[in-house]
Amino acid sequence: METKLHSIWCELFGEDNISYSSSYDSIGVDSLVRLKLLSLYRKHFGIRNMKAAELFQYTTIEEHARLIKQKQTPPNGEIKDDIKSLQELTYQTNGSKQNSVNFAPTSYVQNSIWLNEQQLHSLAIWNLPLILKIRKEKVSISRLHSAILAVITKHKILRTSYKRSETCILQVVKQAPSLDEVQRENYYSFQTSVIANLKNELLEDILQNESIGNVLDLERGIVLRCHLIKDFHNDSNNSSDHEDLLYPNDLIFFNFHHIAFDRMSLKPFLSDLQLAYSTTELHILDATIDFQYIDHAIDERKMIEDPSPESEMNRARIHWQKIFEGYNYEKTLRLPYDFNIDSRSGRGDHLDFEIDEYITTALSDFARQSNITMFELLITCFYLFLSKLTDDNDVCMGSIAANRHTAEVQNLIGMFVNFVPYRLRFDPTLSFKDLTWQVHQTCSEVSQYSYLPSQEIIPAGLRLQIYFRYYSTANSLKVINLNEAICDVFDDNFNINYVARHDLQLFIKHEQQSHDKQHKGKLMCTFGYAIEVFNRSTIAVLSEDFQTLLKQLIHHKSNLSQ
């Protein structure tokens, strides 16, 4: 092994006498040469699961030999990314995708979710709930069933199962259901509950179970669930046909598995549900979509495997390697932990608070005047807060990128979101305005290169303790019509109340109307936290301190410019 590596090094670096224990840094190796070296390792040793970032950590022939041996014999539970099966997934001679493609390796984010779920059997942390509350008129349950089946027929990702093969995790599309399918349990989970008081603890228990309960089944391809929650008074006061009807105040609780669905999937799902429910010609949704999520997964893996140093993925790898240069992967931010525990169950709790209206207005005005987004401004404030809290000017936190870079995926249902790190090193003497501009540039770069899978972005050994999420309701669907019935849409992340994928999470929802330019809306905040390491009282102090920081920034408007 080492002799073969020595030969590769000598040929690539143009050197004859390279020591087996010498670091290639002494030769003057740059990022491009590292990528060429990685490409050669893949070619000569058949390795698909080595990350470019690992070549920063290990820099000698001896270290690379040990690393390659580890990659060639992965430990139990680790899945080697072998793309041989992709060779069977071809294109028609006219260049269009075959609509018959019904199996392929998962996308990288799906692979990560699948592996994560295997480690947390008792807790479902990848549920994505959606609630419709009937405001006016009635909804036919049988018609709702038919509409759901029509949407499942149209979008293959909603009838896709997941199986582990010898080389990878496969996604397998099930045959489309007939629209009068009686055995709907083969395609989605369904339940009806009747509650005497829709504001009581029983409803809270149902919401919690839907958020973190194992109510979906990836192996069977059950990635969608519909739970009808009926008001007892509606159920008992209506005629004998009430069993097929939902009335005002009744709830339609949808639950999606994140492996098949992200927040941007809500709009196409609800739009298609409205259309399918409103028409008697349910086959209108049965037309095959030219480009499905499974096609995206195939394209992504082909791009990842492109060995050219000038490929898009390799350009992204170079960028992310530069981002993490000099970062201590083993560093732990000094958060005010109450308990020193290494293991995490994924269980969490939350604390909600609302930012004062005058602060929201001042922040919105500053963002507009500075030509930055509210996300960029608020993550800057959070950076500043964490820096003061931990006495650290080199802070890295996690967030997400929509990762829908092409027009053909904008209205697709599927899991496109990528988990990305935001690292900020800043000079404490910078003005706040200069700091926001630095963050603006960081966010632009993250967005530009967010298509690289997080498995390759995040260096081995780095554990992100902090997560930040901002989203605006300006362009969200707030109401849908199921024929004459009017339903209010609640698409909050209900599971953040019970799930902690990170030690400390800050979610900020900007409630605003897209047509209302006068009112700046509300900033509704939630601190989520891992219950193993934090007491609620500590989180309450953090929420007060964060609000105090915002007040100090806008107390005198000039502070925002200083």
XYZ file of C-alpha atoms in Angstrom:
562
model
C 0.000 0.000 0.000
C 2.646 2.540 1.048
C 4.843 1.671 -1.942
C 1.927 2.296 -4.311
C 1.152 5.598 -2.587
C 4.800 6.629 -2.797
C 4.738 6.029 -6.544
C 1.561 8.130 -6.924
C 3.041 10.971 -4.869
C 6.338 11.010 -6.756
C 4.560 11.137 -10.116
C 2.074 13.818 -9.061
C 4.542 16.073 -7.230
C 7.446 15.555 -9.612
C 9.717 14.423 -6.770
C 11.785 11.235 -6.539
C 12.791 11.203 -2.888
C 9.665 11.828 -0.817
C 9.844 10.485 2.733
C 7.040 8.209 3.875
C 6.722 10.301 7.048
C 7.080 13.776 5.508
C 4.070 16.057 5.227
C 3.158 17.139 1.726
C 2.741 20.650 3.134
C 6.533 20.879 2.954
C 6.269 20.376 -0.815
C 3.845 23.285 -1.183
C 0.606 21.450 -1.982
C -2.480 23.582 -2.698
C -6.206 22.715 -2.724
C -6.253 21.819 -6.423
C -3.421 19.309 -6.020
C -5.208 17.737 -3.046
C -8.260 17.190 -5.237
C -6.099 15.585 -7.925
C -4.669 13.316 -5.239
C -8.167 12.387 -4.069
C -9.153 11.608 -7.671
C -6.117 9.334 -8.052
C -6.965 7.510 -4.810
C -10.485 6.876 -6.072
C -9.113 5.612 -9.382
C -6.419 3.301 -8.003
C -8.089 2.043 -4.817
C -11.804 2.205 -5.714
C -12.580 4.470 -2.749
C -15.825 6.460 -2.927
C -16.231 7.463 0.713
C -13.102 9.533 1.307
C -13.626 13.260 1.870
C -11.311 15.931 0.527
C -11.336 17.535 3.989
C -9.598 14.440 5.387
C -6.564 15.216 3.246
C -6.131 18.388 5.303
C -5.972 16.387 8.529
C -3.648 13.633 7.288
C -0.663 14.778 5.258
C 1.880 11.920 5.079
C 2.075 8.726 3.052
C 1.914 6.646 6.238
C -1.239 8.428 7.406
C -2.889 8.129 3.985
C -2.127 4.406 3.874
C -3.911 3.894 7.204
C -6.813 6.082 6.077
C -7.275 4.187 2.806
C -7.271 0.833 4.609
C -10.006 2.131 6.910
C -12.074 3.280 3.947
C -11.665 -0.044 2.168
C -13.021 -1.906 5.217
C -15.779 0.313 6.608
C -17.024 -0.465 10.147
C -20.476 -1.917 10.762
C -23.205 0.577 10.066
C -21.148 2.685 7.672
C -22.374 2.694 4.111
C -19.944 2.919 1.288
C -21.040 5.176 -1.558
C -20.821 2.904 -4.570
C -22.436 4.365 -7.667
C -22.158 1.345 -9.947
C -25.924 0.935 -10.012
C -26.207 4.361 -11.610
C -24.795 2.919 -14.818
C -28.113 1.139 -15.270
C -30.026 4.429 -15.051
C -29.664 5.811 -18.559
C -31.321 8.404 -20.752
C -33.439 7.863 -23.813
C -31.791 8.614 -27.125
C -33.736 11.859 -27.466
C -32.133 13.164 -24.266
C -35.233 13.091 -22.043
C -35.271 11.148 -18.808
C -36.921 7.759 -18.753
C -40.170 8.030 -16.854
C -39.718 4.359 -15.954
C -36.794 5.077 -13.605
C -38.161 3.764 -10.338
C -35.086 2.876 -8.298
C -31.786 4.572 -7.589
C -29.449 5.324 -4.708
C -30.801 8.003 -2.409
C -29.628 11.573 -2.569
C -26.889 12.472 -0.116
C -29.215 14.271 2.276
C -31.627 11.312 2.203
C -28.738 8.977 2.963
C -27.786 11.098 5.970
C -31.374 11.163 7.285
C -31.763 7.395 6.843
C -28.556 6.671 8.758
C -29.493 9.110 11.507
C -32.880 7.480 11.951
C -31.295 4.056 12.411
C -29.394 5.419 15.412
C -32.477 6.882 17.131
C -35.047 4.089 17.050
C -37.151 5.382 19.933
C -37.497 8.981 18.752
C -38.640 10.266 15.358
C -36.816 13.560 14.811
C -37.536 13.835 11.086
C -41.314 14.363 11.130
C -42.611 17.519 9.436
C -46.165 18.349 10.605
C -48.751 20.496 8.816
C -52.190 21.412 10.208
C -55.289 22.541 8.329
C -58.068 23.964 10.497
C -61.494 24.150 8.888
C -62.867 27.652 9.249
C -65.996 27.499 7.102
C -68.225 24.875 5.424
C -67.627 21.120 5.359
C -64.942 18.783 3.989
C -65.754 15.345 2.577
C -63.416 12.748 4.063
C -63.847 10.295 1.178
C -63.086 13.050 -1.311
C -60.052 14.046 0.750
C -58.783 10.452 0.552
C -59.130 10.475 -3.235
C -57.317 13.805 -3.459
C -54.426 12.531 -1.332
C -54.079 9.447 -3.549
C -54.069 11.677 -6.632
C -51.205 13.751 -5.220
C -49.306 10.582 -4.288
C -49.803 9.320 -7.834
C -48.350 12.499 -9.317
C -45.318 12.761 -7.028
C -43.242 9.575 -6.948
C -41.359 10.721 -3.852
C -44.568 10.297 -1.808
C -44.737 6.588 -2.710
C -41.063 5.739 -2.385
C -39.677 3.106 -0.030
C -36.106 2.864 1.246
C -34.045 -0.294 1.422
C -30.454 -1.040 2.297
C -28.526 -2.860 -0.416
C -24.986 -4.230 -0.236
C -23.514 -0.978 -1.508
C -25.919 1.859 -0.670
C -29.387 2.928 0.439
C -31.851 2.516 -2.420
C -35.030 4.468 -3.004
C -37.638 2.335 -4.743
C -40.787 3.880 -6.216
C -43.940 1.856 -5.639
C -46.548 1.352 -8.333
C -49.036 4.217 -8.555
C -52.324 3.567 -6.734
C -55.636 3.493 -8.518
C -57.630 6.564 -7.543
C -60.385 4.423 -6.028
C -57.800 2.464 -4.041
C -59.402 0.822 -1.030
C -56.109 -0.338 0.479
C -54.875 3.189 1.101
C -52.813 1.979 4.063
C -50.279 0.783 1.472
C -49.619 4.408 0.519
C -50.207 6.594 3.566
C -51.052 6.343 7.231
C -54.505 7.408 8.390
C -56.263 7.889 11.722
C -59.335 9.661 13.116
C -59.644 10.983 16.670
C -62.630 12.612 18.371
C -61.867 15.066 21.182
C -64.306 16.827 23.493
C -62.160 19.953 23.752
C -59.709 20.884 21.010
C -57.759 23.008 23.482
C -57.198 20.380 26.144
C -54.174 18.293 27.094
C -55.286 15.379 24.921
C -54.791 17.505 21.807
C -51.341 18.479 23.077
C -50.529 14.785 23.532
C -51.643 14.095 19.954
C -49.479 16.930 18.620
C -46.497 15.632 20.560
C -46.993 12.073 19.345
C -47.322 13.247 15.741
C -44.173 15.343 16.123
C -41.842 12.738 17.611
C -43.731 9.441 17.387
C -42.778 6.684 14.957
C -45.923 7.095 12.865
C -44.226 6.729 9.457
C -42.452 3.766 7.881
C -39.601 4.269 5.405
C -39.206 0.576 4.634
C -42.836 0.363 3.465
C -42.729 3.742 1.754
C -45.234 5.342 4.154
C -43.845 8.897 4.221
C -47.205 10.689 4.518
C -49.785 10.525 7.297
C -53.237 12.092 7.627
C -54.741 12.341 11.116
C -58.248 13.805 11.331
C -59.066 15.379 14.690
C -62.800 15.951 15.077
C -64.546 18.144 17.622
C -66.847 15.933 19.720
C -69.639 18.524 19.572
C -69.531 18.551 15.767
C -69.439 14.782 15.690
C -72.460 14.289 17.952
C -74.721 17.111 16.792
C -74.867 16.319 13.086
C -76.823 13.881 10.949
C -75.955 10.289 10.174
C -73.734 11.327 7.263
C -71.388 13.078 9.694
C -68.897 10.202 9.604
C -67.791 11.296 6.138
C -67.670 15.008 6.950
C -65.415 17.432 8.757
C -66.882 20.630 10.175
C -65.580 24.050 11.259
C -62.877 23.782 13.958
C -62.040 20.198 12.988
C -58.360 19.619 12.152
C -56.596 17.845 9.295
C -53.146 16.944 10.591
C -50.684 15.985 7.845
C -47.322 14.531 8.745
C -44.457 14.073 6.288
C -41.123 12.360 6.668
C -38.284 14.781 6.015
C -36.579 12.229 3.760
C -39.297 12.997 1.190
C -40.377 16.515 2.040
C -39.022 19.947 2.978
C -40.688 23.263 3.797
C -40.674 24.429 0.157
C -42.624 21.269 -0.713
C -45.634 22.579 1.210
C -46.813 24.915 -1.525
C -46.864 22.352 -4.394
C -48.455 19.776 -2.093
C -51.259 22.100 -0.984
C -51.795 23.439 -4.504
C -52.164 19.933 -5.917
C -54.378 18.888 -3.007
C -56.735 21.791 -3.711
C -56.859 20.944 -7.405
C -57.436 17.232 -6.839
C -60.166 17.853 -4.269
C -62.011 20.402 -6.391
C -62.278 18.402 -9.616
C -64.294 15.305 -10.380
C -61.672 14.365 -12.970
C -59.021 13.213 -10.545
C -56.850 11.864 -13.354
C -55.904 15.505 -14.004
C -52.998 14.965 -11.588
C -52.071 11.614 -13.062
C -49.862 13.106 -15.750
C -46.253 12.041 -15.368
C -43.871 14.799 -14.339
C -40.906 14.932 -16.683
C -38.473 15.539 -13.827
C -39.012 13.855 -10.447
C -36.993 13.883 -7.232
C -35.403 10.545 -8.093
C -33.965 12.178 -11.230
C -32.459 14.902 -9.061
C -30.813 12.249 -6.865
C -29.291 10.578 -9.931
C -27.986 13.874 -11.308
C -26.528 14.860 -7.936
C -24.536 11.656 -7.614
C -23.200 11.964 -11.149
C -22.012 15.483 -10.344
C -20.377 14.283 -7.118
C -18.503 11.567 -8.991
C -17.191 13.912 -11.690
C -13.389 13.475 -11.310
C -12.504 16.684 -13.150
C -10.701 19.171 -10.853
C -12.649 21.936 -12.618
C -16.055 20.406 -11.885
C -18.688 22.327 -9.923
C -18.364 19.979 -6.965
C -14.594 20.319 -6.819
C -14.871 24.105 -6.942
C -17.239 23.862 -3.983
C -14.849 21.524 -2.152
C -12.018 24.026 -2.550
C -14.235 26.807 -1.203
C -15.284 24.879 1.907
C -11.738 23.746 2.597
C -10.671 27.389 2.655
C -13.562 28.263 4.966
C -12.333 25.813 7.607
C -8.623 26.546 7.331
C -7.242 27.090 10.823
C -10.427 26.031 12.609
C -10.044 23.800 15.653
C -12.475 20.944 14.961
C -12.212 19.670 18.527
C -13.135 23.024 20.029
C -16.271 23.171 22.142
C -18.031 26.492 22.525
C -18.277 27.426 26.194
C -22.044 27.508 26.449
C -23.571 27.826 29.941
C -24.314 24.109 30.265
C -26.082 22.922 33.407
C -24.984 19.315 32.938
C -21.810 17.860 31.461
C -23.120 14.871 29.514
C -21.592 13.517 26.302
C -24.577 11.551 24.982
C -27.733 13.105 23.524
C -31.081 11.354 23.074
C -32.494 13.938 20.659
C -35.222 14.919 23.116
C -35.697 18.602 23.644
C -37.837 21.319 25.090
C -38.477 24.897 24.061
C -39.106 28.407 25.270
C -41.071 30.913 23.174
C -40.736 34.683 23.240
C -41.726 37.599 21.031
C -39.506 40.515 20.058
C -41.021 43.916 20.862
C -42.671 45.578 17.877
C -40.465 48.678 17.962
C -37.348 46.472 17.826
C -38.748 44.548 14.858
C -39.483 47.824 13.066
C -35.983 49.191 13.716
C -34.323 45.969 12.537
C -36.475 45.809 9.395
C -35.648 49.422 8.534
C -31.930 48.832 9.056
C -31.955 45.715 6.854
C -33.734 47.587 4.067
C -31.429 50.610 4.257
C -28.312 48.407 4.341
C -29.424 46.198 1.424
C -29.154 43.024 3.474
C -31.759 40.395 4.285
C -33.442 39.908 7.644
C -31.784 36.486 7.827
C -28.361 38.108 7.481
C -29.148 40.783 10.057
C -30.595 38.390 12.635
C -27.826 35.819 12.295
C -25.367 38.700 12.794
C -27.148 39.582 16.034
C -27.027 35.937 17.084
C -23.314 35.735 16.222
C -22.679 38.776 18.390
C -24.738 37.261 21.201
C -22.845 33.943 21.059
C -19.476 35.676 20.901
C -20.230 37.591 24.093
C -21.744 34.503 25.724
C -18.779 32.208 24.987
C -15.986 34.799 24.852
C -15.040 33.472 21.411
C -14.609 35.443 18.194
C -14.467 32.359 15.950
C -17.981 30.929 16.028
C -19.442 28.230 13.798
C -23.121 27.310 13.762
C -25.409 25.272 11.557
C -28.318 26.400 9.435
C -29.984 25.289 6.223
C -29.950 26.253 2.562
C -32.947 25.680 0.282
C -30.606 24.158 -2.330
C -33.048 24.551 -5.213
C -30.684 26.096 -7.719
C -32.433 25.164 -10.967
C -35.849 26.036 -12.364
C -36.900 22.398 -12.803
C -36.807 21.686 -9.052
C -38.539 24.854 -7.815
C -41.995 23.264 -7.624
C -41.001 19.682 -6.909
C -41.900 17.825 -3.753
C -38.795 16.367 -2.164
C -35.972 16.865 0.318
C -33.586 19.398 -1.205
C -32.576 21.296 1.936
C -28.904 21.048 2.809
C -27.445 21.481 6.275
C -24.602 23.997 6.029
C -22.171 25.569 8.509
C -21.792 29.316 8.957
C -18.353 30.191 10.305
C -17.594 33.772 11.298
C -14.266 35.101 12.474
C -14.608 38.747 13.307
C -12.627 41.546 14.842
C -14.429 42.786 17.982
C -13.382 46.326 17.092
C -15.512 46.231 13.925
C -18.572 48.448 13.796
C -21.899 46.637 13.802
C -22.542 47.821 10.253
C -19.199 46.396 9.076
C -19.974 43.170 10.897
C -23.319 42.829 9.115
C -21.586 43.341 5.783
C -19.042 40.641 6.634
C -21.893 38.271 7.478
C -23.637 39.283 4.241
C -20.584 38.175 2.265
C -20.380 34.928 4.245
C -24.042 34.174 3.549
C -23.596 34.882 -0.170
C -20.715 32.407 -0.355
C -22.634 29.767 1.608
C -25.576 30.112 -0.781
C -23.325 29.916 -3.836
C -21.702 26.641 -2.763
C -24.505 25.051 -0.733
C -25.068 22.326 -3.349
C -22.132 20.283 -2.037
C -23.561 17.592 0.297
C -23.117 18.371 3.973
C -21.228 15.093 4.417
C -18.434 16.631 2.355
C -18.783 20.178 3.682
C -18.528 19.481 7.403
C -15.078 18.225 8.418
C -14.754 14.954 10.285
C -14.747 15.542 14.025
C -16.653 18.830 13.908
C -19.804 18.859 16.045
C -22.009 21.894 15.595
C -23.580 22.744 18.948
C -25.634 25.680 17.665
C -28.386 25.888 15.047
C -30.085 29.000 13.664
C -33.195 29.212 11.509
C -35.127 32.212 10.201
C -38.151 32.054 7.962
C -40.728 34.542 6.807
C -44.429 33.868 6.356
C -44.752 36.598 3.693
C -45.046 34.129 0.812
C -46.565 31.204 2.701
C -49.974 29.773 1.914
C -52.116 30.801 4.861
C -55.487 29.628 3.530
C -56.565 26.933 1.082
C -59.982 26.139 -0.341
C -61.317 22.611 -0.553
C -64.278 23.489 -2.756
C -66.486 25.685 -0.558
C -64.579 24.813 2.604
C -62.027 27.356 3.798
C -59.067 25.965 5.737
C -56.436 27.903 7.670
C -52.889 26.604 7.236
C -50.514 26.201 10.174
C -47.091 25.087 9.006
C -45.054 25.853 12.127
C -42.235 23.491 13.042
C -44.236 21.848 15.819
C -41.551 19.237 16.353
C -39.037 21.856 17.516
C -41.006 21.793 20.758
C -39.892 18.241 21.463
C -36.788 17.565 19.327
C -33.227 18.828 19.784
C -30.868 17.944 16.957
C -28.381 20.397 18.477
C -27.634 21.595 22.001
C -29.061 25.076 21.431
C -31.367 26.140 18.595
C -32.809 29.547 17.800
C -35.821 29.663 15.483
C -37.149 33.048 14.395
C -40.422 33.217 12.490
C -41.160 36.557 10.848
C -44.939 36.817 10.674
C -45.713 39.298 7.924
C -48.094 39.878 5.044
C -46.554 40.092 1.580
C -48.920 42.917 0.574
C -48.483 44.966 3.768
C -45.493 47.269 3.388
C -46.421 49.530 6.313
C -46.339 46.972 9.117
C -43.045 45.174 9.677
C -44.737 42.136 11.185
C -43.789 40.182 14.292
C -40.627 38.291 15.189
C -41.704 35.140 17.027
C -38.717 33.365 18.573
C -38.164 29.916 20.025
C -35.113 28.679 21.870
C -34.991 24.904 21.504
C -32.563 22.999 23.685
C -31.358 19.523 24.600
C -32.890 18.567 27.933
C -29.826 16.507 28.897
C -27.578 19.578 29.139
C -29.797 22.601 29.882
C -32.309 23.568 32.530
C -35.270 25.644 31.418
C -34.231 28.424 33.813
C -30.923 28.801 31.967
C -32.705 29.094 28.620
C -35.018 31.737 30.113
C -31.958 33.794 31.052
C -30.537 33.389 27.531
C -33.783 34.601 25.966
C -33.774 37.682 28.200
C -30.119 38.370 27.401
C -30.733 38.064 23.659
C -33.625 40.514 23.819
C -31.489 42.884 25.897
C -28.785 42.790 23.224
C -31.319 43.705 20.533
C -32.623 46.567 22.663
C -29.090 47.869 23.179
C -28.427 47.777 19.444
C -31.459 49.870 18.569
C -31.726 51.975 21.748
C -30.024 54.733 19.844
C -30.492 54.213 16.121
C -26.912 55.307 15.600
C -25.767 52.122 17.401
C -26.742 50.072 14.366
C -24.370 52.111 12.247
C -21.495 51.900 14.719
